[in-house]
Amino acid sequence: MRPKKVVVLALHDELESAYPPLNVATGAASSEAEVILAFSRKGVNILKKNYTPVPSEGMEYLPKALKGFNAASIHDLLDIAVETGVKLYVVDLDIDNDADFIYPTEQVPIKWVLNEAASADLFLHF
Amino acid sequence: MTAKKVLYFVSLSSNVPYVLKEALEKAKNKNEVKVFFDLDGARALDQRYLNQLNRTHGTDLEFLLKTALDSGIKLYGCQMNVLIADGLVLVNGVEVAGVATFLETAYQADDVLSY
């Protein structure tokens, strides 16, 4: 059977917004899906080596709750994503040329991401 | 209009009232609707947080949740909810599910919307 194809687009870098795309991407990859995880707008910051996730206003309880649950960090999840075969991309119009990313990433136009999404079994953006 | 399978993924409790109202509209039009609640969104399914969230968002969430369930909308709380270390105290009728269930449901859905 053909593996499922999943495209996930991460648009935001706040703590509460960084977890869903990574969780879905790693979950899909763990079930043998072919997964494209693209980062655009503020989402590209998640890939930066110096990224520090900060919760939005009203979500200040979140870091403590995550710690209490012994949840994986965002960068841990990114490691798992890569280990499970998730392919990382950044939308090139959103890139700061001096960005220091934690993993080498391919730069692609948003049109490429949307074309991949059109042929995917599942497309999600967060 | 042809009925669709519609799936919502809600990770922010502030979006829950809007999502439930929209889900109810979809269900009224004979669509099959499921809503997954994750992270902060899952607090809306927990009986211990409902009153607090009602005050914050100015909505009777309990009524919305009950109406949704009575309308045949399936509501799922994330199995691995990191916010509630001692587990969710779920509103009656709500089920727990993990990412695998979410993905299987999402593959079958016509529309998948995240909030």
Short mmCIF file of C-alpha atoms in Angstrom, two decimals:
data_model
loop_
_atom_site.label_atom_id
_atom_site.label_comp_id
_atom_site.label_asym_id
_atom_site.label_seq_id
_atom_site.Cartn_x
_atom_site.Cartn_y
_atom_site.Cartn_z
CA MET A 1 0.00 0.00 0.00
CA ARG A 2 1.22 3.48 -0.84
CA PRO A 3 2.36 5.37 2.26
CA LYS A 4 0.26 8.32 3.31
CA LYS A 5 1.60 11.72 2.46
CA VAL A 6 1.26 14.44 5.10
CA VAL A 7 2.17 18.10 4.73
CA VAL A 8 2.36 20.25 7.84
CA LEU A 9 2.99 23.98 7.77
CA ALA A 10 4.18 25.73 10.93
CA LEU A 11 3.38 29.43 10.90
CA HIS A 12 3.97 30.51 14.49
CA ASP A 13 6.74 30.24 17.04
CA GLU A 14 4.92 30.65 20.36
CA LEU A 15 5.28 27.68 22.68
CA GLU A 16 1.65 26.58 22.40
CA SER A 17 1.78 26.86 18.60
CA ALA A 18 5.07 25.01 18.15
CA TYR A 19 3.92 21.70 19.65
CA PRO A 20 0.98 20.77 17.37
CA PRO A 21 2.87 20.76 14.03
CA LEU A 22 5.74 18.79 15.55
CA ASN A 23 3.46 16.32 17.31
CA VAL A 24 1.40 15.68 14.20
CA ALA A 25 4.49 15.41 11.99
CA THR A 26 6.28 12.95 14.27
CA GLY A 27 3.08 10.97 14.85
CA ALA A 28 2.49 10.66 11.12
CA ALA A 29 6.12 9.73 10.41
CA SER A 30 5.98 7.10 13.15
CA SER A 31 3.10 5.47 11.29
CA GLU A 32 5.20 5.27 8.11
CA ALA A 33 3.76 8.34 6.42
CA GLU A 34 5.89 10.49 4.16
CA VAL A 35 5.96 13.80 6.00
CA ILE A 36 6.86 17.27 4.83
CA LEU A 37 7.20 19.80 7.62
CA ALA A 38 7.52 23.32 6.28
CA PHE A 39 8.15 26.45 8.30
CA SER A 40 6.93 29.84 7.28
CA ARG A 41 6.44 33.31 8.72
CA LYS A 42 7.33 33.20 12.44
CA GLY A 43 7.42 29.40 12.37
CA VAL A 44 10.93 29.44 10.92
CA ASN A 45 12.20 30.66 14.28
CA ILE A 46 11.54 27.18 15.71
CA LEU A 47 14.41 25.90 13.59
CA LYS A 48 16.92 28.41 14.87
CA LYS A 49 19.61 27.20 17.24
CA ASN A 50 18.91 30.02 19.66
CA TYR A 51 15.13 29.53 19.64
CA THR A 52 13.58 29.87 23.06
CA PRO A 53 9.88 29.01 23.09
CA VAL A 54 7.80 31.62 24.86
CA PRO A 55 4.09 31.13 25.55
CA SER A 56 1.52 33.71 24.52
CA GLU A 57 -0.26 35.91 27.03
CA GLY A 58 -2.59 33.77 29.12
CA MET A 59 -0.48 30.66 28.53
CA GLU A 60 2.13 31.41 31.16
CA TYR A 61 1.24 28.19 33.00
CA LEU A 62 2.29 26.11 30.01
CA PRO A 63 6.08 25.78 30.51
CA LYS A 64 5.61 24.58 34.10
CA ALA A 65 2.86 22.16 33.04
CA LEU A 66 5.03 20.75 30.27
CA LYS A 67 7.93 20.38 32.65
CA GLY A 68 5.68 18.69 35.21
CA PHE A 69 4.62 16.20 32.58
CA ASN A 70 8.24 15.63 31.56
CA ALA A 71 7.24 16.50 28.02
CA ALA A 72 9.82 16.59 25.27
CA SER A 73 11.15 20.04 24.46
CA ILE A 74 10.50 21.59 21.07
CA HIS A 75 14.07 20.87 19.98
CA ASP A 76 13.78 17.30 21.30
CA LEU A 77 10.68 16.88 19.18
CA LEU A 78 12.52 18.32 16.21
CA ASP A 79 15.25 15.72 16.74
CA ILE A 80 12.62 12.97 16.85
CA ALA A 81 11.02 14.35 13.71
CA VAL A 82 14.29 14.16 11.81
CA GLU A 83 15.07 10.70 13.22
CA THR A 84 11.67 9.43 12.09
CA GLY A 85 12.20 10.72 8.57
CA VAL A 86 10.29 13.99 8.55
CA LYS A 87 11.65 16.24 5.80
CA LEU A 88 12.19 19.85 6.84
CA TYR A 89 11.69 22.83 4.57
CA VAL A 90 11.58 26.56 4.99
CA VAL A 91 9.64 28.96 2.83
CA ASP A 92 12.35 31.04 1.30
CA LEU A 93 10.53 34.35 1.26
CA ASP A 94 10.43 34.23 5.05
CA ILE A 95 14.07 33.50 5.65
CA ASP A 96 16.46 35.74 7.41
CA ASN A 97 19.64 35.12 5.42
CA ASP A 98 21.73 35.03 8.58
CA ALA A 99 19.50 32.45 10.26
CA ASP A 100 21.40 29.70 12.04
CA PHE A 101 19.18 26.65 11.76
CA ILE A 102 19.51 23.58 13.96
CA TYR A 103 19.23 21.31 10.90
CA PRO A 104 20.10 21.92 7.30
CA THR A 105 16.89 22.74 5.50
CA GLU A 106 15.88 23.15 1.92
CA GLN A 107 14.47 26.49 0.94
CA VAL A 108 11.33 26.29 -1.17
CA PRO A 109 8.72 28.73 -2.41
CA ILE A 110 5.30 28.62 -0.75
CA LYS A 111 3.92 27.54 -4.13
CA TRP A 112 5.96 24.33 -3.83
CA VAL A 113 4.50 23.64 -0.37
CA LEU A 114 0.98 24.22 -1.61
CA ASN A 115 1.54 21.97 -4.61
CA GLU A 116 2.76 19.23 -2.28
CA ALA A 117 -0.27 19.85 -0.08
CA ALA A 118 -2.56 19.44 -3.07
CA SER A 119 -1.32 15.90 -3.62
CA ALA A 120 -1.17 15.00 0.08
CA ASP A 121 -3.55 12.78 2.06
CA LEU A 122 -3.49 15.38 4.78
CA PHE A 123 -2.51 19.05 4.92
CA LEU A 124 -2.49 20.93 8.18
CA HIS A 125 -1.24 24.34 9.13
CA PHE A 126 -0.80 25.63 12.63
CA MET B 1 -25.04 20.37 -0.50
CA THR B 2 -23.29 17.03 -0.02
CA ALA B 3 -22.61 16.17 3.59
CA LYS B 4 -18.94 16.16 4.52
CA LYS B 5 -16.73 14.73 7.18
CA VAL B 6 -15.32 17.70 9.05
CA LEU B 7 -12.55 17.51 11.63
CA TYR B 8 -11.42 20.30 13.92
CA PHE B 9 -8.17 20.38 15.88
CA VAL B 10 -8.31 22.88 18.74
CA SER B 11 -5.21 23.64 20.77
CA LEU B 12 -6.26 26.99 22.28
CA SER B 13 -9.14 27.18 24.76
CA SER B 14 -9.90 30.73 23.56
CA ASN B 15 -10.94 29.23 20.21
CA VAL B 16 -13.22 26.58 21.71
CA PRO B 17 -16.46 28.65 21.80
CA TYR B 18 -16.06 29.64 18.15
CA VAL B 19 -15.20 26.11 17.05
CA LEU B 20 -18.14 24.57 18.90
CA LYS B 21 -20.57 27.09 17.43
CA GLU B 22 -19.22 26.45 13.94
CA ALA B 23 -19.25 22.68 14.53
CA LEU B 24 -22.90 22.92 15.56
CA GLU B 25 -23.72 24.73 12.33
CA LYS B 26 -21.94 22.02 10.33
CA ALA B 27 -23.76 19.28 12.22
CA LYS B 28 -27.08 21.04 11.66
CA ASN B 29 -26.38 20.77 7.92
CA LYS B 30 -25.97 17.01 8.25
CA ASN B 31 -22.18 16.99 8.18
CA GLU B 32 -20.30 14.43 10.27
CA VAL B 33 -18.27 16.49 12.71
CA LYS B 34 -15.47 15.53 15.08
CA VAL B 35 -13.42 17.82 17.29
CA PHE B 36 -10.04 17.00 18.81
CA PHE B 37 -8.86 19.07 21.74
CA ASP B 38 -5.18 19.29 22.52
CA LEU B 39 -2.93 21.29 24.86
CA ASP B 40 -4.73 24.35 26.23
CA GLY B 41 -7.83 23.46 24.23
CA ALA B 42 -8.29 20.24 26.20
CA ARG B 43 -8.90 22.21 29.38
CA ALA B 44 -12.34 23.01 27.98
CA LEU B 45 -13.23 19.32 28.32
CA ASP B 46 -12.21 19.11 31.94
CA GLN B 47 -14.96 19.59 34.49
CA ARG B 48 -12.49 21.26 36.87
CA TYR B 49 -11.71 24.08 34.43
CA LEU B 50 -15.10 24.75 32.88
CA ASN B 51 -16.23 27.45 35.28
CA GLN B 52 -12.89 29.21 35.06
CA LEU B 53 -13.00 29.16 31.26
CA ASN B 54 -16.62 30.31 31.23
CA ARG B 55 -15.56 33.41 33.13
CA THR B 56 -12.50 33.99 30.92
CA HIS B 57 -14.33 33.58 27.63
CA GLY B 58 -17.78 34.78 28.67
CA THR B 59 -19.43 31.65 27.32
CA ASP B 60 -21.41 28.77 28.77
CA LEU B 61 -19.03 26.10 27.57
CA GLU B 62 -20.81 23.32 29.39
CA PHE B 63 -23.99 24.10 27.45
CA LEU B 64 -22.09 24.26 24.17
CA LEU B 65 -20.35 20.95 24.84
CA LYS B 66 -23.60 19.23 25.81
CA THR B 67 -25.40 20.64 22.78
CA ALA B 68 -22.56 19.47 20.55
CA LEU B 69 -22.66 15.96 21.99
CA ASP B 70 -26.47 15.86 21.74
CA SER B 71 -26.10 16.88 18.08
CA GLY B 72 -23.93 13.88 17.37
CA ILE B 73 -20.62 15.72 17.31
CA LYS B 74 -17.78 13.54 18.57
CA LEU B 75 -15.46 15.25 21.04
CA TYR B 76 -12.00 13.87 21.83
CA GLY B 77 -9.49 14.94 24.43
CA CYS B 78 -5.82 14.28 23.77
CA GLN B 79 -4.69 11.09 25.45
CA MET B 80 -1.30 12.58 26.22
CA ASN B 81 -2.58 15.81 27.65
CA VAL B 82 0.45 17.45 29.14
CA LEU B 83 -1.46 20.13 30.99
CA ILE B 84 -3.26 17.92 33.40
CA ALA B 85 -0.76 15.61 34.98
CA ASP B 86 -3.38 13.71 36.95
CA GLY B 87 -5.51 13.11 33.87
CA LEU B 88 -8.55 14.76 32.41
CA VAL B 89 -11.78 14.78 34.40
CA LEU B 90 -13.81 14.67 31.26
CA VAL B 91 -17.24 16.07 30.64
CA ASN B 92 -19.68 13.17 30.15
CA GLY B 93 -19.68 11.89 26.60
CA VAL B 94 -16.18 13.04 25.73
CA GLU B 95 -13.64 10.39 24.76
CA VAL B 96 -9.86 10.31 24.91
CA ALA B 97 -7.78 9.68 21.82
CA GLY B 98 -4.18 9.91 20.71
CA VAL B 99 -2.41 11.23 17.66
CA ALA B 100 -2.90 7.93 15.82
CA THR B 101 -6.68 8.26 16.12
CA PHE B 102 -6.46 11.88 15.08
CA LEU B 103 -4.48 10.98 11.96
CA GLU B 104 -6.76 8.12 10.97
CA THR B 105 -9.76 10.42 11.33
CA ALA B 106 -8.00 13.21 9.46
CA TYR B 107 -7.16 10.96 6.51
CA GLN B 108 -10.85 10.16 6.12
CA ALA B 109 -12.06 13.75 6.52
CA ASP B 110 -13.06 16.10 3.72
CA ASP B 111 -12.06 19.18 5.72
CA VAL B 112 -9.49 19.40 8.51
CA LEU B 113 -9.35 22.72 10.30
CA SER B 114 -6.94 23.78 13.04
CA TYR B 115 -7.56 26.46 15.64
#
